[in-house]
Tab-separated table of C-alpha atoms in Angstrom:
chain	number	residue	atom	x	y	z
A	253	MET	CA	-70.494	-25.519	10.693
A	254	ALA	CA	-68.594	-27.789	12.615
A	255	SER	CA	-65.775	-26.676	14.709
A	256	ILE	CA	-62.050	-27.064	13.254
A	257	PRO	CA	-59.421	-29.131	15.461
A	258	LEU	CA	-57.065	-26.623	16.989
A	259	ASN	CA	-53.804	-28.754	16.006
A	260	GLN	CA	-55.210	-27.553	12.675
A	261	LEU	CA	-54.854	-24.212	13.336
A	262	THR	CA	-52.143	-21.682	13.223
A	263	ILE	CA	-51.605	-18.006	13.505
A	264	LYS	CA	-49.982	-16.021	10.391
A	265	GLN	CA	-49.630	-12.591	9.627
A	266	ALA	CA	-51.737	-12.021	7.099
A	267	THR	CA	-52.014	-10.882	3.369
A	268	PRO	CA	-53.236	-7.556	2.234
A	269	PRO	CA	-56.415	-9.014	1.049
A	270	GLN	CA	-57.126	-10.750	4.506
A	271	VAL	CA	-56.084	-7.131	6.154
A	272	GLU	CA	-58.757	-5.718	3.904
A	273	LEU	CA	-61.332	-8.561	5.416
A	274	SER	CA	-60.192	-7.947	9.169
A	275	ARG	CA	-61.192	-4.143	8.655
A	276	ARG	CA	-64.551	-4.584	6.973
A	277	LEU	CA	-65.888	-7.160	9.115
A	278	THR	CA	-64.448	-5.672	12.469
A	279	TRP	CA	-66.334	-2.043	11.371
A	280	ALA	CA	-69.386	-3.713	12.511
A	281	GLU	CA	-67.684	-4.066	16.111
A	282	TRP	CA	-66.124	-0.728	16.505
A	283	ASN	CA	-67.267	2.119	13.415
A	284	ARG	CA	-68.495	4.499	16.170
A	285	GLY	CA	-71.050	5.799	13.670
A	286	ARG	CA	-68.436	5.707	11.014
A	287	SER	CA	-69.698	4.211	7.486
A	288	VAL	CA	-67.302	1.475	6.377
A	289	GLU	CA	-65.202	3.684	3.688
A	290	GLU	CA	-64.618	5.916	6.461
A	291	TYR	CA	-63.423	3.554	8.715
A	292	LEU	CA	-61.236	2.370	5.967
A	293	ARG	CA	-59.916	5.514	4.953
A	294	GLN	CA	-59.272	6.192	8.767
A	295	ASP	CA	-57.245	2.828	8.710
A	296	ALA	CA	-55.683	3.457	5.999
A	297	GLU	CA	-54.399	7.315	6.840
A	298	MET	CA	-52.939	4.768	10.072
A	299	ASP	CA	-50.921	2.664	8.316
A	300	LYS	CA	-49.013	6.033	6.882
A	301	TYR	CA	-47.684	7.002	10.313
A	302	SER	CA	-44.723	5.643	12.065
A	303	PHE	CA	-46.401	3.667	15.019
A	304	CYS	CA	-47.081	1.652	11.747
A	305	THR	CA	-44.514	1.392	9.718
A	306	ASN	CA	-40.920	0.196	9.449
A	307	ASN	CA	-42.872	-3.414	10.633
A	308	ARG	CA	-44.362	-2.028	13.645
A	309	TYR	CA	-47.753	-2.711	12.806
A	310	PHE	CA	-48.518	-6.145	11.657
A	311	THR	CA	-52.505	-7.690	11.272
A	312	TRP	CA	-52.560	-11.846	12.151
A	313	VAL	CA	-55.496	-14.165	11.765
A	314	LEU	CA	-55.868	-17.650	12.815
A	315	VAL	CA	-56.033	-19.670	9.740
A	316	PRO	CA	-55.840	-23.772	8.374
A	317	ARG	CA	-52.223	-24.407	8.345
A	318	ASN	CA	-52.523	-26.142	5.270
A	319	GLU	CA	-54.885	-22.985	3.884
A	320	PRO	CA	-52.792	-20.191	5.183
A	321	ASP	CA	-54.160	-17.465	2.508
A	322	THR	CA	-58.379	-17.825	2.411
A	323	LEU	CA	-60.552	-15.144	3.205
A	324	ALA	CA	-62.161	-17.236	5.653
A	325	PHE	CA	-59.892	-16.641	8.413
A	326	LEU	CA	-61.483	-17.825	12.573
A	327	SER	CA	-60.078	-14.384	13.705
A	328	SER	CA	-57.988	-11.886	13.506
A	329	CYS	CA	-55.647	-9.152	15.849
A	330	GLU	CA	-53.370	-6.586	15.645
A	331	THR	CA	-50.224	-6.047	17.044
A	332	TYR	CA	-48.352	-2.739	18.058
A	333	ARG	CA	-44.444	-2.825	18.794
A	334	ARG	CA	-43.217	-0.553	21.127
A	335	ASN	CA	-40.244	0.351	23.046
A	336	VAL	CA	-39.756	-0.269	26.623
A	337	VAL	CA	-37.426	0.446	29.671
A	338	VAL	CA	-36.986	-2.432	32.143
A	339	LYS	CA	-35.722	-1.494	35.763
A	340	HIS	CA	-34.215	-5.005	37.666
A	341	GLU	CA	-31.691	-4.993	39.696
A	342	GLU	CA	-29.089	-4.227	37.702
A	343	GLY	CA	-30.476	-1.367	36.250
A	344	ALA	CA	-32.533	-0.616	34.071
A	345	GLY	CA	-32.147	-1.025	30.337
A	346	GLY	CA	-34.018	-0.886	26.551
A	347	THR	CA	-35.809	-3.794	25.655
A	348	THR	CA	-39.810	-5.141	23.584
A	349	GLY	CA	-42.857	-4.599	24.062
A	350	TYR	CA	-45.935	-5.120	21.880
A	351	GLY	CA	-49.242	-3.904	22.458
A	352	ILE	CA	-52.532	-6.112	21.330
A	353	ALA	CA	-55.574	-4.900	19.312
A	354	SER	CA	-58.469	-5.282	17.828
A	355	VAL	CA	-59.372	-9.307	18.625
A	356	PHE	CA	-61.964	-10.597	16.582
A	357	THR	CA	-64.158	-13.467	15.618
A	358	ARG	CA	-66.429	-13.705	12.745
A	359	PRO	CA	-69.972	-14.176	14.007
A	360	GLU	CA	-70.366	-17.646	12.505
A	361	PHE	CA	-67.164	-19.183	14.174
A	362	ARG	CA	-67.729	-17.318	17.612
A	363	GLY	CA	-68.696	-19.548	20.634
A	364	LYS	CA	-65.508	-22.533	19.335
A	365	GLY	CA	-62.841	-21.510	20.960
A	366	TYR	CA	-60.548	-19.818	18.224
A	367	ALA	CA	-59.976	-16.493	19.489
A	368	ALA	CA	-59.201	-18.311	22.974
A	369	HIS	CA	-56.620	-20.315	20.880
A	370	MET	CA	-55.090	-17.484	18.807
A	371	MET	CA	-54.293	-15.415	21.942
A	372	ARG	CA	-52.262	-18.370	23.384
A	373	LEU	CA	-50.569	-18.672	20.053
A	374	LEU	CA	-49.495	-15.724	20.179
A	375	HIS	CA	-47.089	-15.650	22.751
A	376	TRP	CA	-44.959	-17.627	20.814
A	377	VAL	CA	-44.778	-15.218	18.232
A	378	LEU	CA	-44.172	-12.517	20.298
A	379	ALA	CA	-41.972	-14.177	22.983
A	380	PRO	CA	-38.385	-15.780	22.963
A	381	HIS	CA	-39.393	-19.786	23.025
A	382	GLN	CA	-36.852	-20.244	25.868
A	383	LEU	CA	-38.857	-17.762	27.817
A	384	LEU	CA	-41.701	-19.962	27.376
A	385	PRO	CA	-43.149	-23.759	28.184
A	386	GLN	CA	-42.578	-26.768	26.282
A	387	PHE	CA	-44.860	-26.268	22.951
A	388	PRO	CA	-47.691	-29.075	23.443
A	389	HIS	CA	-47.450	-30.574	19.812
A	390	GLU	CA	-49.854	-33.397	20.550
A	391	ASN	CA	-53.000	-31.154	21.012
A	392	TRP	CA	-51.363	-27.958	19.303
A	393	GLY	CA	-49.404	-29.388	16.086
A	394	PRO	CA	-46.453	-27.533	15.085
A	395	PRO	CA	-45.923	-23.858	16.591
A	396	PRO	CA	-46.588	-20.895	14.440
A	397	ALA	CA	-43.308	-20.455	12.122
A	398	GLN	CA	-43.862	-16.737	11.466
A	399	THR	CA	-41.878	-15.079	14.649
A	400	PHE	CA	-40.671	-12.181	16.774
A	401	GLY	CA	-39.414	-13.250	19.436
A	402	ASP	CA	-38.265	-10.404	20.897
A	403	ALA	CA	-40.754	-8.917	23.656
A	404	ALA	CA	-40.041	-8.956	26.875
A	405	VAL	CA	-43.257	-8.133	27.771
A	406	SER	CA	-46.821	-8.077	25.864
A	407	VAL	CA	-50.000	-5.895	27.147
A	408	LEU	CA	-54.006	-5.455	26.037
A	409	TYR	CA	-57.357	-3.685	27.199
A	410	SER	CA	-59.598	-6.492	27.505
A	411	ASP	CA	-63.586	-4.988	27.216
A	412	ILE	CA	-64.453	-8.656	28.472
A	413	GLY	CA	-63.237	-8.821	31.634
A	414	ARG	CA	-60.674	-11.947	32.498
A	415	PHE	CA	-61.272	-13.740	29.285
A	416	TYR	CA	-57.689	-13.310	28.181
A	417	GLU	CA	-56.172	-14.649	31.927
A	418	ARG	CA	-57.110	-17.760	30.504
A	419	CYS	CA	-54.796	-17.436	27.475
A	420	GLY	CA	-51.315	-18.545	28.205
A	421	PRO	CA	-48.728	-20.500	25.898
A	422	ILE	CA	-49.450	-23.664	27.168
A	423	PRO	CA	-53.234	-24.951	28.121
A	424	ASP	CA	-54.656	-24.358	31.954
A	425	ALA	CA	-51.228	-21.515	31.397
A	426	PRO	CA	-51.878	-18.062	32.737
A	427	GLY	CA	-52.409	-15.743	30.044
A	428	TRP	CA	-52.233	-11.748	30.491
A	429	THR	CA	-53.114	-10.836	33.920
A	430	SER	CA	-55.370	-8.141	35.230
A	431	THR	CA	-53.023	-5.151	36.472
A	432	PRO	CA	-54.673	-1.210	38.374
A	433	ARG	CA	-58.165	0.165	35.859
A	434	HIS	CA	-58.682	3.062	37.883
A	435	SER	CA	-60.271	6.146	35.993
A	436	ALA	CA	-60.163	9.863	38.210
A	437	ILE	CA	-63.395	11.500	36.588
A	438	TRP	CA	-63.963	15.438	36.630
A	439	THR	CA	-67.491	16.586	35.137
A	440	VAL	CA	-66.747	18.490	32.780
A	441	ASP	CA	-69.141	22.502	33.140
A	442	GLU	CA	-70.348	24.060	30.466
A	443	ASN	CA	-71.264	27.447	31.552
A	444	GLY	CA	-67.496	27.327	33.656
A	445	GLU	CA	-65.263	30.118	32.898
A	446	LEU	CA	-62.122	29.479	30.236
A	447	SER	CA	-58.567	28.857	31.961
A	448	GLN	CA	-57.097	32.164	33.034
A	449	LEU	CA	-53.414	30.815	33.968
A	450	THR	CA	-50.686	32.584	33.402
A	451	GLN	CA	-47.356	31.543	32.667
A	452	VAL	CA	-49.239	28.740	30.654
A	453	ARG	CA	-47.607	26.857	27.863
A	454	TRP	CA	-50.558	25.455	25.466
A	455	LEU	CA	-48.977	22.518	23.497
A	456	ASP	CA	-50.437	21.974	20.154
A	457	GLU	CA	-48.763	18.568	18.472
A	458	GLN	CA	-45.225	19.809	18.125
A	459	LEU	CA	-44.522	20.670	21.397
A	460	VAL	CA	-45.953	17.340	22.695
A	461	GLU	CA	-44.251	15.848	20.151
A	462	ASP	CA	-41.297	17.653	22.035
A	463	PHE	CA	-42.133	17.689	25.668
A	464	LEU	CA	-43.026	13.889	25.139
A	465	ARG	CA	-38.854	13.362	24.071
A	466	GLU	CA	-37.852	14.583	27.112
A	467	ASP	CA	-40.053	12.677	29.031
A	468	ASP	CA	-38.963	9.597	27.429
A	469	ASN	CA	-34.923	10.352	28.606
A	470	MET	CA	-36.403	11.543	31.973
A	471	ILE	CA	-38.259	8.536	32.723
A	472	THR	CA	-35.451	6.002	31.468
A	473	LYS	CA	-33.143	8.422	34.031
A	474	GLU	CA	-35.123	7.994	36.709
A	475	LEU	CA	-35.193	4.386	36.356
A	476	ASN	CA	-31.146	4.253	36.553
A	477	VAL	CA	-31.277	5.672	39.927
A	478	SER	CA	-33.968	4.198	41.137
A	479	SER	CA	-33.156	3.054	44.575
A	480	ASP	CA	-36.442	1.300	44.626
A	481	PRO	CA	-35.561	-2.104	43.895
A	482	GLU	CA	-39.271	-3.255	42.514
A	483	PRO	CA	-38.530	-4.934	38.958
A	484	ARG	CA	-40.928	-2.807	36.844
A	485	PHE	CA	-41.353	-1.663	33.151
A	486	THR	CA	-42.969	0.646	31.127
A	487	PHE	CA	-43.788	1.951	28.090
A	488	LEU	CA	-41.667	5.148	26.417
A	489	PRO	CA	-45.056	8.013	26.152
A	490	GLY	CA	-43.430	9.997	23.473
A	491	ASP	CA	-42.182	6.505	20.829
A	492	ASN	CA	-45.686	7.313	19.570
A	493	GLN	CA	-47.534	5.535	22.730
A	494	VAL	CA	-49.442	9.247	23.267
A	495	ALA	CA	-48.928	10.209	19.047
A	496	PHE	CA	-51.046	7.415	18.026
A	497	GLN	CA	-53.880	8.290	20.375
A	498	ILE	CA	-54.068	11.890	18.967
A	499	LYS	CA	-53.974	11.081	15.282
A	500	ARG	CA	-56.527	8.732	15.565
A	501	TYR	CA	-58.910	11.216	16.992
A	502	LEU	CA	-57.806	13.955	13.763
A	503	ILE	CA	-58.308	11.563	11.344
A	504	SER	CA	-61.487	10.699	12.607
A	505	LEU	CA	-62.150	14.163	12.348
A	506	GLU	CA	-61.781	14.274	8.881
A	507	ASP	CA	-64.899	12.854	7.682
A	508	THR	CA	-66.703	15.655	9.890
A	509	LYS	CA	-67.211	19.269	9.844
A	510	ALA	CA	-65.714	19.884	13.485
A	511	GLU	CA	-62.810	22.201	13.786
A	512	PRO	CA	-59.758	20.177	14.947
A	513	PRO	CA	-58.252	21.403	18.019
A	514	LYS	CA	-54.756	23.096	18.236
A	515	VAL	CA	-54.051	22.441	21.523
A	516	PHE	CA	-53.231	18.990	23.423
A	517	GLY	CA	-51.463	19.575	26.254
A	518	VAL	CA	-50.254	22.463	28.566
A	519	SER	CA	-47.296	22.436	30.849
A	520	VAL	CA	-46.782	25.075	33.945
A	521	PRO	CA	-43.509	25.874	35.134
A	522	GLN	CA	-42.635	23.805	38.473
A	523	SER	CA	-41.384	27.189	40.518
A	524	SER	CA	-44.882	29.365	38.986
A	525	LEU	CA	-47.746	29.410	38.658
A	526	GLN	CA	-47.981	33.125	37.812
A	527	ALA	CA	-50.605	34.399	34.411
A	528	SER	CA	-49.769	35.377	31.438
A	529	ASP	CA	-51.814	35.310	27.834
A	530	PRO	CA	-52.896	31.555	27.460
A	531	GLY	CA	-51.296	32.434	23.728
A	532	SER	CA	-48.055	32.442	24.995
A	533	THR	CA	-45.157	30.284	23.434
A	534	GLY	CA	-43.319	29.600	26.497
A	535	GLU	CA	-39.961	30.166	24.678
A	536	ASN	CA	-38.260	30.855	28.358
A	537	ASP	CA	-38.962	27.443	29.293
A	538	LYS	CA	-36.800	25.520	27.360
A	539	SER	CA	-36.952	21.934	28.574
A	540	GLY	CA	-39.928	20.146	29.589
A	541	LEU	CA	-38.410	18.458	32.641
A	542	LYS	CA	-38.848	21.914	34.338
A	543	SER	CA	-42.273	22.340	33.781
A	544	ALA	CA	-45.325	20.139	35.109
A	545	PHE	CA	-47.522	18.845	32.231
A	546	ALA	CA	-49.866	17.397	30.694
A	547	VAL	CA	-50.969	15.496	27.546
A	548	TRP	CA	-54.058	14.354	25.742
A	549	THR	CA	-56.705	13.215	23.369
A	550	PHE	CA	-60.484	13.036	22.987
A	551	GLU	CA	-63.196	10.796	22.688
A	552	PRO	CA	-66.054	12.104	21.350
A	553	LYS	CA	-67.800	8.826	21.483
A	554	PRO	CA	-69.159	6.364	23.573
A	555	LEU	CA	-70.782	9.145	25.434
A	556	PRO	CA	-70.191	10.483	27.459
A	557	SER	CA	-68.037	12.592	25.161
A	558	ARG	CA	-64.434	13.172	27.332
A	559	LEU	CA	-60.900	14.692	27.164
A	560	ILE	CA	-58.436	11.645	28.482
A	561	ILE	CA	-55.277	12.499	29.360
A	562	CYS	CA	-52.918	10.186	28.329
A	563	ARG	CA	-49.359	11.518	29.488
A	564	LEU	CA	-48.591	13.517	33.168
A	565	ARG	CA	-46.427	14.313	34.962
A	566	VAL	CA	-47.451	16.883	37.862
A	567	THR	CA	-46.893	16.905	41.493
A	568	PRO	CA	-49.871	18.434	44.198
A	569	GLU	CA	-49.338	21.712	43.746
A	570	THR	CA	-49.324	21.937	39.968
A	571	PHE	CA	-51.942	19.262	40.001
A	572	PRO	CA	-54.590	21.650	39.676
A	573	SER	CA	-53.546	24.221	37.270
A	574	ILE	CA	-52.809	21.267	35.282
A	575	LEU	CA	-56.092	20.225	35.734
A	576	ASP	CA	-57.680	24.266	35.191
A	577	ALA	CA	-56.414	24.300	32.072
A	578	ALA	CA	-57.845	20.546	30.952
A	579	HIS	CA	-61.231	21.467	32.032
A	580	SER	CA	-61.081	24.917	29.927
A	581	GLU	CA	-59.757	22.656	26.641
A	582	ALA	CA	-62.766	20.794	27.561
A	583	ARG	CA	-65.286	23.202	27.055
A	584	LYS	CA	-63.730	24.599	23.899
A	585	ALA	CA	-64.274	21.089	22.515
A	586	GLY	CA	-67.697	20.827	23.727
A	587	VAL	CA	-67.148	17.189	25.871
A	588	GLN	CA	-68.621	16.184	28.709
A	589	ILE	CA	-66.039	14.474	31.175
A	590	VAL	CA	-61.874	14.775	31.671
A	591	GLU	CA	-60.546	11.791	32.703
A	592	ALA	CA	-56.943	9.742	34.097
A	593	TRP	CA	-56.240	6.800	34.787
A	594	ASN	CA	-54.236	4.954	37.071
A	595	LEU	CA	-53.321	8.326	38.895
A	596	PRO	CA	-50.710	7.847	42.078
A	597	GLU	CA	-51.708	7.749	45.399
A	598	GLU	CA	-50.483	11.075	46.235
A	599	LEU	CA	-52.658	12.517	44.048
A	600	GLN	CA	-55.820	11.474	45.234
A	601	LYS	CA	-56.243	14.472	47.624
A	602	VAL	CA	-56.595	16.382	44.618
A	603	VAL	CA	-58.716	14.648	42.729
A	604	GLU	CA	-60.942	14.913	45.816
A	605	SER	CA	-60.709	18.737	46.339
A	606	THR	CA	-61.466	19.618	42.347
A	607	GLY	CA	-64.632	17.988	42.541
A	608	GLY	CA	-63.380	14.512	41.179
A	609	LYS	CA	-63.887	10.886	41.724
A	610	THR	CA	-62.208	7.454	41.160
A	611	VAL	CA	-63.574	4.447	40.319
A	612	GLU	CA	-62.875	0.897	38.933
A	613	ARG	CA	-63.636	1.079	35.011
A	614	GLU	CA	-65.554	-1.899	34.047
A	615	ASP	CA	-63.826	-1.702	30.399
A	616	HIS	CA	-60.604	-0.824	29.152
A	617	TRP	CA	-58.784	-3.222	31.642
A	618	PRO	CA	-55.233	-3.122	31.128
A	619	CYS	CA	-53.438	-6.856	31.242
A	620	MET	CA	-50.215	-7.961	30.847
A	621	ALA	CA	-48.294	-10.867	29.805
A	622	TRP	CA	-44.535	-10.689	31.168
A	623	TYR	CA	-41.913	-12.809	30.338
A	624	GLY	CA	-38.715	-12.084	30.977
A	625	ILE	CA	-35.352	-10.348	29.707
A	626	ASN	CA	-31.849	-10.985	27.736
A	627	ALA	CA	-33.273	-14.671	27.199
A	628	VAL	CA	-32.754	-15.986	31.058
A	629	PRO	CA	-35.533	-18.740	31.730
A	630	GLY	CA	-35.755	-17.902	35.297
A	631	SER	CA	-37.163	-14.220	34.742
A	632	ILE	CA	-40.197	-16.232	33.687
A	633	GLY	CA	-40.869	-16.004	36.949
A	634	TRP	CA	-41.606	-11.872	37.201
A	635	ARG	CA	-44.580	-12.457	36.013
A	636	GLN	CA	-46.412	-12.239	38.956
A	637	THR	CA	-43.995	-9.245	40.637
A	638	ILE	CA	-42.967	-7.588	38.168
A	639	LYS	CA	-45.141	-3.893	37.827
A	640	TRP	CA	-46.170	-1.929	34.909
A	641	THR	CA	-46.167	1.534	35.579
A	642	ASN	CA	-46.537	4.975	33.579
A	643	ASN	CA	-49.694	2.507	33.587
A	644	GLU	CA	-52.057	5.344	31.396
A	645	LYS	CA	-54.308	5.711	28.142
């Protein structure tokens, strides 16, 4: 099949038929043992939650400009709008960022550069145009007609190495640059004992939401008062970032006979590690800010199955107790490893002393494209210097 010239292509929001076909096509890549019907049902269920509603989620397709609604689209991807806090020399402030997922090219169209071109055009959908170089009309034709134009940053997780670094807003410009991809991993002893910790507060979905709301406030306050001049940004864990991970897992269980877990996290008072009934409601601990805590989800597939910590706020002193509780829940769920991403340096000795190891992942590379804030063109220079903090699952 002959390639379509890039200047005849554009990216647009998918129509409902294009969305459904995109999901049917990606099933072949990411079904993890689910039938087409199960895969489509689970996506439809995810569409109902706040991380997808109110124009926060869209599917995009690369199409010939003169056939925008064609079902023979070339590539597709998804975007999720997320709140971001940026720390810069004038303080800390909120802005908008995007997560990008499910980048896919149909098998019959691969090897022609379509996915790379779709991703190059995606910058022009997300970012303020005044923060980007001049659009290359001669090579690419007109820019996309449908745009957001409010992104300070966009991120994705690459399973194909540095491919996305080559997908910049103009030819030969950098795109999404890779960031640290370290995983701390512990093997779960299936014959180990369940946690005997006292004054542990086990967190169900609602308590997870409560703790993360407090955590978002604390993250913002910490950035505001920080004397560290290094520019950096963070997504807010309580802004559906963690809820998405948990809900996706729970929905995946609905087509199985597995009993869903009730616990998705744990907190331990910073001031005390004494014991109490694991079923304690912890009524004396009214604020998540006074507690060390972890929140997690489960990934049964691909093997090895794992409990993945999505958000962690601990000290070296409280981390062992949090890990003990996570291992206990991992054994209950029958998963094989506990994993945490990009732990700070001060926790590395705890990783080693608790039998874990830190490795550099070969997949799920966190990658970022920084555009800038306040529509200041000079801020695009931050691309090389700004840091992505709280870069967890």
